[in-house]
Every structure is written in C-alpha cells, then in structure tokens.
Amino acid sequence: MTSPYSARSRAIEPFHVMALLARANQLQADGHDVIHLEIGEPDFSTAEPVIKAGQAALAEGHTRYTAARGLPALREAISSFYAQRYRLSIDPERILITPGGSGALLLATALLVDPGKHWLLADPGYPCNRHFLRLVEGAAQLVPVGPDVRYQLTPELVDRHWDRDSVGALVASPANPTGTLLSRDELGGLSRALKAHGGHLVVDEIYHGLTYGSDAASVLEVDDDAFVLNSFSKYFGMTGWRLGWLVAPQPAVGELEKLAQNLYISAPSMAQHAALACFEPATLAILEERRGEFGLRRDFLLPALRELGFGIAVEPEGAFYLYADISAFGGDAFAFCQHFLETEHVAFTPGLDFGRYQAGHHVRFAYTQSLPRLQEAVERIARGLKTWRP
C-alpha cells in the first residue's frame, strides 16, 4: 500500500532514545527511581532574573508579534555580548532571533541548500542536522570521524569528501555528542578549505559558555562570512522558552528575513523580553556558577566511567556529554541501554541516534544530574555490568 505521506517525512528517522525515554517515564510512573542521563537538557531551572523578566513582560502586555528579525533591543544585547566575550564587533542588523536553535538551522538550510545538494557533516553528530537538510530536499554527506581527529571535520576531510553536489559544511563546537572543541586555528583552516571549494561554513555554537578549562573560539573571529547558530537553551538555561539566534553575513540578511516572515513570523515575544535579562551581571554570575558545577560533574563522571571499562578516548572540553565506546562489554548499544534501564533504572542514549559510524557500540551519557545522582548512577552501572549478557 502506498503511503499517504511525503517521502521526506518517511525519510526522517525518529530518535531511538524516545522509546527509551517513554519506557523510563513508565518505570518512573510505576514508582521506580530512574536516573535520567539520556536527555540533553540542563537540570537547572531558568535563572530567577530571567523568569522575573518574563513575568514582567506578560504583565506589561508583551504578547504580540515582534519584527521577524526579533526585538531590536535583544539583537543589540547579543551584539554587546559578542563584544564583551569575544571582542568582536557584530552589527545587530546581522543577528536574527529565531524560535530556538532549530529555527536558526531551518533558516540556514532553507537559504543555502537547493534540492539534491548537500553539506558535509561529522558522523557522529546531532541527528536533527541531517534531518533538516532532508526537509529542504537536500542531504547530509556524513563523514566518519573518530578520536584521531577528535570527532571533528578537518580541512583534509573536506577536500577528500567534497564533490559536485557539495555546497557547504556544518560543524559544531562544542559538539554533541562528543563535547569536543574546534580551536581558532582549526576553524580558520576549515574556513579556508570551504572557501577554496566555493562552499559555505555553518557553525553550531549552541554550547558556547559550557566549556571547562578554556573558552570556545567563535568562527566569527576568523571568518566574517560564516553562518553561526546559537541558542538560549543550553548555557542560558531557557530550553522551554524556545529562543535562539543566527548570525549571518550582511548580504544574506534580507533573504533570511523573508524566510523568517514566511516560516514562523517571529520568535516568541515573551521569551525575547525575558532573554534581555540573560546579559545582566547578576544572571551571568548564576550561569557561571552553573558552568562550574557542570565542570565538577564531568571531572567525576569521566574517570569513573573509564574505570568501569568504558572507552572515552578524547576528553570532552565542553557541552555536558560523554560519548563512550562499549566494545569492551560486547553487544549492541541499544540492547545495552535497555539492559541498564530495565535492571538498574539508569537511562542513557544509544549511539544510533548520532549517526552510523561505529554507532552500534557507542552510548552517550548526559551529566545533567547532580553530583550525588551521578555517583548513584555509577554505582548502579557497576552493578548492572555484572549482569549484562551480550
């Protein structure tokens, strides 16, 4: 029987972790204590100054559409943030406020990818990136990457995999699921490689601010023509507010604004007013304290998992994930995740959600729980390894 739905819809894969999450929620509803290490969402609630700003915005009646590019005051605040954090002068006119980082990705793919064309993406990587490309009738050319290149694209890999249908590359720094960074020099090398091929460089900087030991460089420090995706969800802790931004080269802004007008009209107005409080010193102090807490969690969980036998060849420098090789234990990653969920009530994500390259023997842990909960999780995992049968 022919499907009544589009080929593009059928081609977009579901998150495998959602089946595990549904089961985890069922176990929790049945009274079991489930430790959630599967979802990439900070466990901290939105900072109080931002909540108060959102409440004030509602009370003041800021419930109508904004301009498609977003509140001028918020675009100016983001521009000032780039000046303070990166010493960059970014014209607010180049910044578009979007419904989450996903809205920024939607604009970028719609602008830059024609049907049949593709971007180079690291495999493993965030799965929605390739799905957005399919949505605009483009494609992802997945480039297998491993610990030898810290799970990142390199100029050499761009040159090797570039073909007649390539129009750009999307990289992430820090990356999901591996937490690795691209240095300023590495970003510069990628920029030169892409320009040599006449392609676009798009950089996901959504986890900027969540780095440990060093700050992440922005691609805008080395390439003013790059497209930058960012979000208020991770460092700023506004996941449910659905707010992000896109920095684009000036010549692209008019086309992007037209797309925004047609695709979503504007980002949520209440969230935009609330986000103005993100850049206040009191809020930034809260966020930096939380960054320190994530660093402590990483510094506990990384050696603890290695000691149990998980292979984590590259120390993550950012985000809040550990991408671990389970080859030492044998078996399939999905079954491995199911075992620990059912027997020890610890939920984490199979590598299948992040690509194809060696995905069957990798899992991702999100250290988005408190240190005592992570300690409990490690104890349960140690116990569960004794009963695991591949």
Short mmCIF file of C-alpha atoms in Angstrom, two decimals:
data_model
loop_
_atom_site.label_atom_id
_atom_site.label_comp_id
_atom_site.label_asym_id
_atom_site.label_seq_id
_atom_site.Cartn_x
_atom_site.Cartn_y
_atom_site.Cartn_z
CA MET A 1 0.00 0.00 0.00
CA THR A 2 1.32 3.41 -0.97
CA SER A 3 1.90 5.74 1.96
CA PRO A 4 -0.34 8.83 2.03
CA TYR A 5 2.54 10.84 3.49
CA SER A 6 5.53 12.53 1.88
CA ALA A 7 8.79 10.79 1.08
CA ARG A 8 10.64 13.45 3.08
CA SER A 9 8.59 12.66 6.18
CA ARG A 10 9.22 8.93 5.81
CA ALA A 11 12.96 9.54 5.34
CA ILE A 12 13.34 11.42 8.63
CA GLU A 13 14.25 8.96 11.36
CA PRO A 14 12.80 9.07 14.87
CA PHE A 15 15.01 9.48 17.90
CA HIS A 16 15.77 5.99 19.15
CA VAL A 17 16.15 7.42 22.63
CA MET A 18 12.48 8.43 22.67
CA ALA A 19 11.46 4.79 23.02
CA LEU A 20 13.83 4.51 25.97
CA LEU A 21 12.54 7.77 27.41
CA ALA A 22 8.94 6.57 27.17
CA ARG A 23 9.91 3.38 28.98
CA ALA A 24 11.88 5.36 31.58
CA ASN A 25 8.86 7.56 32.22
CA GLN A 26 6.66 4.49 32.57
CA LEU A 27 9.06 2.96 35.09
CA GLN A 28 9.08 6.25 36.98
CA ALA A 29 5.28 6.38 36.98
CA ASP A 30 5.31 2.85 38.40
CA GLY A 31 7.33 4.09 41.35
CA HIS A 32 10.91 3.30 40.29
CA ASP A 33 13.72 5.77 40.88
CA VAL A 34 15.06 6.44 37.36
CA ILE A 35 18.29 8.41 36.87
CA HIS A 36 17.98 10.32 33.60
CA LEU A 37 21.26 10.67 31.73
CA GLU A 38 19.68 10.48 28.28
CA ILE A 39 18.27 13.95 27.57
CA GLY A 40 20.41 16.96 26.61
CA GLU A 41 18.67 19.46 28.87
CA PRO A 42 20.23 21.24 31.84
CA ASP A 43 18.67 20.15 35.12
CA PHE A 44 18.76 23.72 36.44
CA SER A 45 15.61 25.76 36.02
CA THR A 46 15.79 29.08 34.19
CA ALA A 47 17.66 31.65 36.27
CA GLU A 48 15.39 33.71 38.53
CA PRO A 49 16.17 37.12 36.92
CA VAL A 50 15.08 35.73 33.55
CA ILE A 51 11.87 34.28 35.00
CA LYS A 52 11.04 37.62 36.60
CA ALA A 53 11.70 39.43 33.33
CA GLY A 54 9.35 37.03 31.57
CA GLN A 55 6.65 37.56 34.17
CA ALA A 56 7.05 41.32 33.85
CA ALA A 57 6.79 41.06 30.07
CA LEU A 58 3.47 39.23 30.38
CA ALA A 59 2.17 41.72 32.93
CA GLU A 60 3.13 44.58 30.63
CA GLY A 61 1.29 43.02 27.68
CA HIS A 62 4.25 41.99 25.54
CA THR A 63 2.24 39.24 23.89
CA ARG A 64 2.10 40.39 20.28
CA TYR A 65 4.27 39.58 17.27
CA THR A 66 7.67 41.21 17.08
CA ALA A 67 9.53 42.02 13.88
CA ALA A 68 10.64 38.89 12.04
CA ARG A 69 14.29 39.56 12.87
CA GLY A 70 13.43 39.95 16.56
CA LEU A 71 13.41 42.70 19.15
CA PRO A 72 15.99 45.37 18.30
CA ALA A 73 16.93 45.60 21.98
CA LEU A 74 17.69 41.85 22.12
CA ARG A 75 19.73 41.93 18.91
CA GLU A 76 21.71 44.84 20.36
CA ALA A 77 22.21 42.93 23.62
CA ILE A 78 23.58 39.92 21.73
CA SER A 79 25.88 42.22 19.75
CA SER A 80 27.20 43.66 23.03
CA PHE A 81 27.68 40.12 24.34
CA TYR A 82 29.90 39.30 21.34
CA ALA A 83 31.90 42.45 22.05
CA GLN A 84 32.38 41.54 25.71
CA ARG A 85 33.01 37.81 25.37
CA TYR A 86 34.82 37.58 22.03
CA ARG A 87 35.95 41.17 21.40
CA LEU A 88 34.01 41.11 18.16
CA SER A 89 32.06 43.93 16.58
CA ILE A 90 28.91 42.31 15.18
CA ASP A 91 26.34 44.65 13.66
CA PRO A 92 22.94 43.93 15.31
CA GLU A 93 21.47 44.04 11.81
CA ARG A 94 23.26 40.73 11.10
CA ILE A 95 21.53 38.96 14.00
CA LEU A 96 18.15 37.24 13.59
CA ILE A 97 16.24 35.98 16.64
CA THR A 98 14.74 32.55 15.99
CA PRO A 99 12.43 30.01 17.69
CA GLY A 100 15.24 28.00 19.30
CA GLY A 101 18.48 26.96 17.68
CA SER A 102 16.30 24.77 15.45
CA GLY A 103 14.77 27.90 13.95
CA ALA A 104 18.24 29.16 13.10
CA LEU A 105 19.10 25.84 11.46
CA LEU A 106 15.86 25.94 9.48
CA LEU A 107 16.71 29.38 8.11
CA ALA A 108 20.26 28.40 7.22
CA THR A 109 19.31 25.20 5.42
CA ALA A 110 16.45 26.88 3.55
CA LEU A 111 18.76 29.69 2.42
CA LEU A 112 21.84 27.69 1.43
CA VAL A 113 20.70 24.27 0.20
CA ASP A 114 18.94 23.54 -3.09
CA PRO A 115 17.27 20.18 -3.78
CA GLY A 116 19.87 17.48 -4.33
CA LYS A 117 22.72 19.49 -2.80
CA HIS A 118 24.40 18.61 0.46
CA TRP A 119 26.51 19.70 3.40
CA LEU A 120 29.35 17.73 4.89
CA LEU A 121 28.60 16.69 8.48
CA ALA A 122 30.68 14.83 11.03
CA ASP A 123 29.44 11.34 11.93
CA PRO A 124 28.74 11.10 14.88
CA GLY A 125 26.81 14.34 15.21
CA TYR A 126 23.49 15.86 16.24
CA PRO A 127 20.83 13.97 14.25
CA CYS A 128 18.46 16.86 13.55
CA ASN A 129 21.10 18.49 11.38
CA ARG A 130 20.77 15.83 8.69
CA HIS A 131 17.01 15.73 9.08
CA PHE A 132 16.67 19.47 8.48
CA LEU A 133 18.68 19.04 5.29
CA ARG A 134 16.27 16.32 4.15
CA LEU A 135 13.34 18.58 4.96
CA VAL A 136 14.55 21.17 2.40
CA GLU A 137 15.18 18.36 -0.13
CA GLY A 138 18.92 18.47 0.41
CA ALA A 139 21.08 15.82 2.01
CA ALA A 140 23.78 15.25 4.57
CA GLN A 141 27.04 13.73 3.43
CA LEU A 142 28.13 12.03 6.63
CA VAL A 143 31.90 11.95 7.10
CA PRO A 144 33.09 9.24 9.53
CA VAL A 145 35.24 10.78 12.27
CA GLY A 146 36.92 9.22 15.27
CA PRO A 147 39.22 10.03 18.18
CA ASP A 148 42.18 10.65 15.83
CA VAL A 149 40.53 13.91 14.68
CA ARG A 150 38.65 14.43 17.96
CA TYR A 151 35.39 13.63 16.16
CA GLN A 152 35.60 16.83 14.09
CA LEU A 153 35.83 17.65 10.39
CA THR A 154 39.26 18.76 9.18
CA PRO A 155 40.34 20.60 6.01
CA GLU A 156 41.76 17.30 4.72
CA LEU A 157 38.43 15.54 5.24
CA VAL A 158 36.61 18.40 3.50
CA ASP A 159 38.93 18.10 0.50
CA ARG A 160 38.59 14.31 0.41
CA HIS A 161 34.79 14.20 0.61
CA TRP A 162 33.85 17.31 -1.40
CA ASP A 163 32.02 16.55 -4.65
CA ARG A 164 29.98 18.27 -7.34
CA ASP A 165 26.86 18.38 -5.13
CA SER A 166 28.58 19.77 -2.03
CA VAL A 167 27.66 23.34 -1.10
CA GLY A 168 28.92 23.64 2.47
CA ALA A 169 29.79 22.06 5.78
CA LEU A 170 28.21 22.22 9.20
CA VAL A 171 30.42 21.75 12.25
CA ALA A 172 29.68 22.07 15.96
CA SER A 173 31.98 23.40 18.66
CA PRO A 174 31.42 22.20 21.36
CA ALA A 175 29.94 19.16 19.65
CA ASN A 176 27.05 16.92 20.55
CA PRO A 177 27.54 14.01 21.40
CA THR A 178 31.33 14.21 21.94
CA GLY A 179 31.88 17.56 23.68
CA THR A 180 34.98 18.36 21.61
CA LEU A 181 36.00 21.88 20.52
CA LEU A 182 37.47 23.39 17.38
CA SER A 183 40.31 25.81 18.08
CA ARG A 184 40.59 29.20 16.42
CA ASP A 185 43.27 27.81 14.09
CA GLU A 186 41.14 24.77 13.24
CA LEU A 187 38.16 26.98 12.44
CA GLY A 188 40.41 29.09 10.26
CA GLY A 189 41.62 26.01 8.41
CA LEU A 190 38.05 24.86 7.77
CA SER A 191 37.11 28.34 6.59
CA ARG A 192 39.94 28.37 4.05
CA ALA A 193 39.08 24.87 2.84
CA LEU A 194 35.43 25.75 2.33
CA LYS A 195 36.23 28.99 0.54
CA ALA A 196 38.64 27.16 -1.77
CA HIS A 197 35.70 24.97 -2.83
CA GLY A 198 33.25 27.89 -3.04
CA GLY A 199 31.23 26.49 -0.15
CA HIS A 200 29.57 27.88 2.97
CA LEU A 201 30.76 27.28 6.52
CA VAL A 202 27.99 26.94 9.12
CA VAL A 203 28.99 26.56 12.77
CA ASP A 204 26.79 25.37 15.61
CA GLU A 205 27.92 27.33 18.70
CA ILE A 206 24.90 26.33 20.79
CA TYR A 207 27.04 25.01 23.66
CA HIS A 208 29.26 28.09 23.89
CA GLY A 209 29.59 29.11 27.52
CA LEU A 210 29.59 25.48 28.65
CA THR A 211 33.32 24.81 28.38
CA TYR A 212 35.73 23.68 31.06
CA GLY A 213 39.32 24.88 31.25
CA SER A 214 39.23 27.06 28.15
CA ASP A 215 36.72 29.24 26.33
CA ALA A 216 35.43 28.26 22.92
CA ALA A 217 36.52 30.37 19.97
CA SER A 218 33.81 31.72 17.69
CA VAL A 219 34.20 31.16 13.98
CA LEU A 220 33.43 34.87 13.57
CA GLU A 221 36.90 35.57 14.95
CA VAL A 222 38.38 34.11 11.76
CA ASP A 223 35.61 34.22 9.15
CA ASP A 224 33.13 37.06 8.93
CA ASP A 225 31.29 35.25 6.13
CA ALA A 226 30.40 32.20 8.24
CA PHE A 227 26.88 31.48 9.48
CA VAL A 228 26.57 30.95 13.25
CA LEU A 229 23.78 29.06 15.01
CA ASN A 230 23.27 29.75 18.70
CA SER A 231 20.62 29.28 21.35
CA PHE A 232 19.37 30.44 24.73
CA SER A 233 18.68 26.80 25.68
CA LYS A 234 21.97 25.41 26.98
CA TYR A 235 24.25 27.96 28.67
CA PHE A 236 21.37 30.36 29.33
CA GLY A 237 19.06 27.55 30.53
CA MET A 238 15.92 28.62 28.60
CA THR A 239 15.07 25.32 26.89
CA GLY A 240 11.28 25.57 27.04
CA TRP A 241 11.22 29.24 26.07
CA ARG A 242 12.26 28.24 22.52
CA LEU A 243 14.67 31.01 21.62
CA GLY A 244 17.86 31.12 19.56
CA TRP A 245 19.69 33.29 17.08
CA LEU A 246 21.51 33.26 13.77
CA VAL A 247 24.42 35.50 12.82
CA ALA A 248 24.71 35.85 9.05
CA PRO A 249 26.78 37.82 6.56
CA GLN A 250 25.13 41.16 5.82
CA PRO A 251 24.20 40.32 2.19
CA ALA A 252 22.17 37.31 3.37
CA VAL A 253 20.05 39.16 5.94
CA GLY A 254 17.28 40.29 3.58
CA GLU A 255 16.70 36.78 2.24
CA LEU A 256 16.75 35.32 5.75
CA GLU A 257 14.24 37.90 6.98
CA LYS A 258 11.92 36.97 4.13
CA LEU A 259 12.19 33.31 5.05
CA ALA A 260 11.53 34.08 8.74
CA GLN A 261 8.42 36.09 7.85
CA ASN A 262 7.03 33.13 5.95
CA LEU A 263 8.18 30.23 8.11
CA TYR A 264 7.33 31.40 11.63
CA ILE A 265 6.54 35.17 11.55
CA SER A 266 8.63 35.84 14.67
CA ALA A 267 10.14 34.17 17.71
CA PRO A 268 8.05 34.15 20.93
CA SER A 269 7.77 37.74 22.11
CA MET A 270 7.59 36.93 25.86
CA ALA A 271 10.74 34.83 25.59
CA GLN A 272 12.56 37.62 23.79
CA HIS A 273 11.75 40.13 26.53
CA ALA A 274 12.77 37.61 29.18
CA ALA A 275 16.07 36.91 27.41
CA LEU A 276 17.13 40.54 27.82
CA ALA A 277 17.83 39.64 31.46
CA CYS A 278 20.31 36.93 30.39
CA PHE A 279 23.02 39.54 29.89
CA GLU A 280 22.67 41.25 33.26
CA PRO A 281 25.68 40.76 35.58
CA ALA A 282 23.57 39.01 38.23
CA THR A 283 22.29 36.47 35.70
CA LEU A 284 25.72 35.85 34.20
CA ALA A 285 27.08 35.19 37.70
CA ILE A 286 24.42 32.48 38.17
CA LEU A 287 25.23 30.95 34.80
CA GLU A 288 28.96 30.90 35.50
CA GLU A 289 28.32 29.17 38.82
CA ARG A 290 26.33 26.54 36.95
CA ARG A 291 29.12 26.15 34.43
CA GLY A 292 31.43 25.34 37.33
CA GLU A 293 29.00 22.70 38.56
CA PHE A 294 28.91 21.04 35.13
CA GLY A 295 32.70 21.00 35.17
CA LEU A 296 32.72 19.18 38.52
CA ARG A 297 30.28 16.64 37.15
CA ARG A 298 32.43 15.99 34.09
CA ASP A 299 35.52 15.63 36.26
CA PHE A 300 33.74 12.97 38.34
CA LEU A 301 31.93 11.01 35.65
CA LEU A 302 34.73 10.82 33.07
CA PRO A 303 37.27 8.90 35.21
CA ALA A 304 34.51 6.89 36.90
CA LEU A 305 33.25 5.51 33.58
CA ARG A 306 36.76 4.87 32.32
CA GLU A 307 37.49 2.89 35.45
CA LEU A 308 34.46 0.71 34.76
CA GLY A 309 35.82 -0.08 31.29
CA PHE A 310 34.05 2.43 29.04
CA GLY A 311 36.27 3.73 26.26
CA ILE A 312 36.38 7.54 26.21
CA ALA A 313 39.42 8.28 24.09
CA VAL A 314 39.04 12.06 23.93
CA GLU A 315 38.38 14.23 26.96
CA PRO A 316 35.38 16.46 26.24
CA GLU A 317 36.09 20.16 26.66
CA GLY A 318 32.52 21.41 26.52
CA ALA A 319 28.76 20.73 26.43
CA PHE A 320 27.59 18.16 29.02
CA TYR A 321 28.08 14.81 27.32
CA LEU A 322 30.41 11.82 27.37
CA TYR A 323 30.47 9.66 24.24
CA ALA A 324 31.62 6.22 25.31
CA ASP A 325 32.72 3.10 23.45
CA ILE A 326 31.19 -0.08 24.92
CA SER A 327 33.22 -2.53 22.82
CA ALA A 328 34.86 -3.94 25.94
CA PHE A 329 31.47 -5.22 27.07
CA GLY A 330 30.26 -6.58 23.72
CA GLY A 331 26.77 -6.48 22.32
CA ASP A 332 24.57 -3.87 20.72
CA ALA A 333 24.31 -0.34 22.12
CA PHE A 334 20.52 -0.24 22.08
CA ALA A 335 20.25 -3.55 23.94
CA PHE A 336 22.95 -2.31 26.31
CA CYS A 337 20.88 0.81 27.10
CA GLN A 338 17.74 -1.28 27.54
CA HIS A 339 19.51 -3.57 30.00
CA PHE A 340 20.57 -0.74 32.30
CA LEU A 341 17.18 0.94 32.09
CA GLU A 342 15.28 -2.23 32.98
CA THR A 343 17.65 -3.64 35.61
CA GLU A 344 19.24 -0.59 37.22
CA HIS A 345 16.88 2.20 36.15
CA VAL A 346 19.64 4.32 34.62
CA ALA A 347 18.76 5.87 31.24
CA PHE A 348 21.33 6.88 28.63
CA THR A 349 21.34 7.18 24.84
CA PRO A 350 22.46 4.66 22.18
CA GLY A 351 24.89 5.84 19.54
CA LEU A 352 22.36 5.08 16.77
CA ASP A 353 20.82 8.49 17.37
CA PHE A 354 24.02 10.27 16.33
CA GLY A 355 24.86 8.68 13.01
CA ARG A 356 26.15 5.46 11.52
CA TYR A 357 29.89 5.30 12.06
CA GLN A 358 30.56 2.76 14.83
CA ALA A 359 27.21 3.80 16.30
CA GLY A 360 26.31 0.26 17.37
CA HIS A 361 28.95 0.20 20.07
CA HIS A 362 28.75 3.72 21.44
CA VAL A 363 26.47 5.35 24.01
CA ARG A 364 26.09 8.93 25.23
CA PHE A 365 25.83 9.98 28.86
CA ALA A 366 24.48 13.45 29.68
CA TYR A 367 25.81 14.73 33.00
CA THR A 368 22.71 16.82 33.59
CA GLN A 369 22.06 15.43 37.06
CA SER A 370 23.51 16.48 40.40
CA LEU A 371 26.81 15.01 41.59
CA PRO A 372 25.12 12.71 44.18
CA ARG A 373 22.82 11.37 41.44
CA LEU A 374 25.80 10.77 39.15
CA GLN A 375 27.55 8.90 41.96
CA GLU A 376 24.47 6.75 42.42
CA ALA A 377 24.30 6.16 38.66
CA VAL A 378 27.90 4.93 38.58
CA GLU A 379 27.19 2.50 41.41
CA ARG A 380 24.18 1.16 39.56
CA ILE A 381 26.08 0.86 36.27
CA ALA A 382 28.86 -1.06 38.04
CA ARG A 383 26.26 -3.43 39.42
CA GLY A 384 24.50 -3.75 36.07
CA LEU A 385 27.70 -4.68 34.27
CA LYS A 386 27.84 -7.83 36.35
CA THR A 387 24.52 -8.99 34.97
CA TRP A 388 24.95 -7.77 31.35
CA ARG A 389 24.96 -10.61 28.82
CA PRO A 390 25.55 -9.56 25.19
#
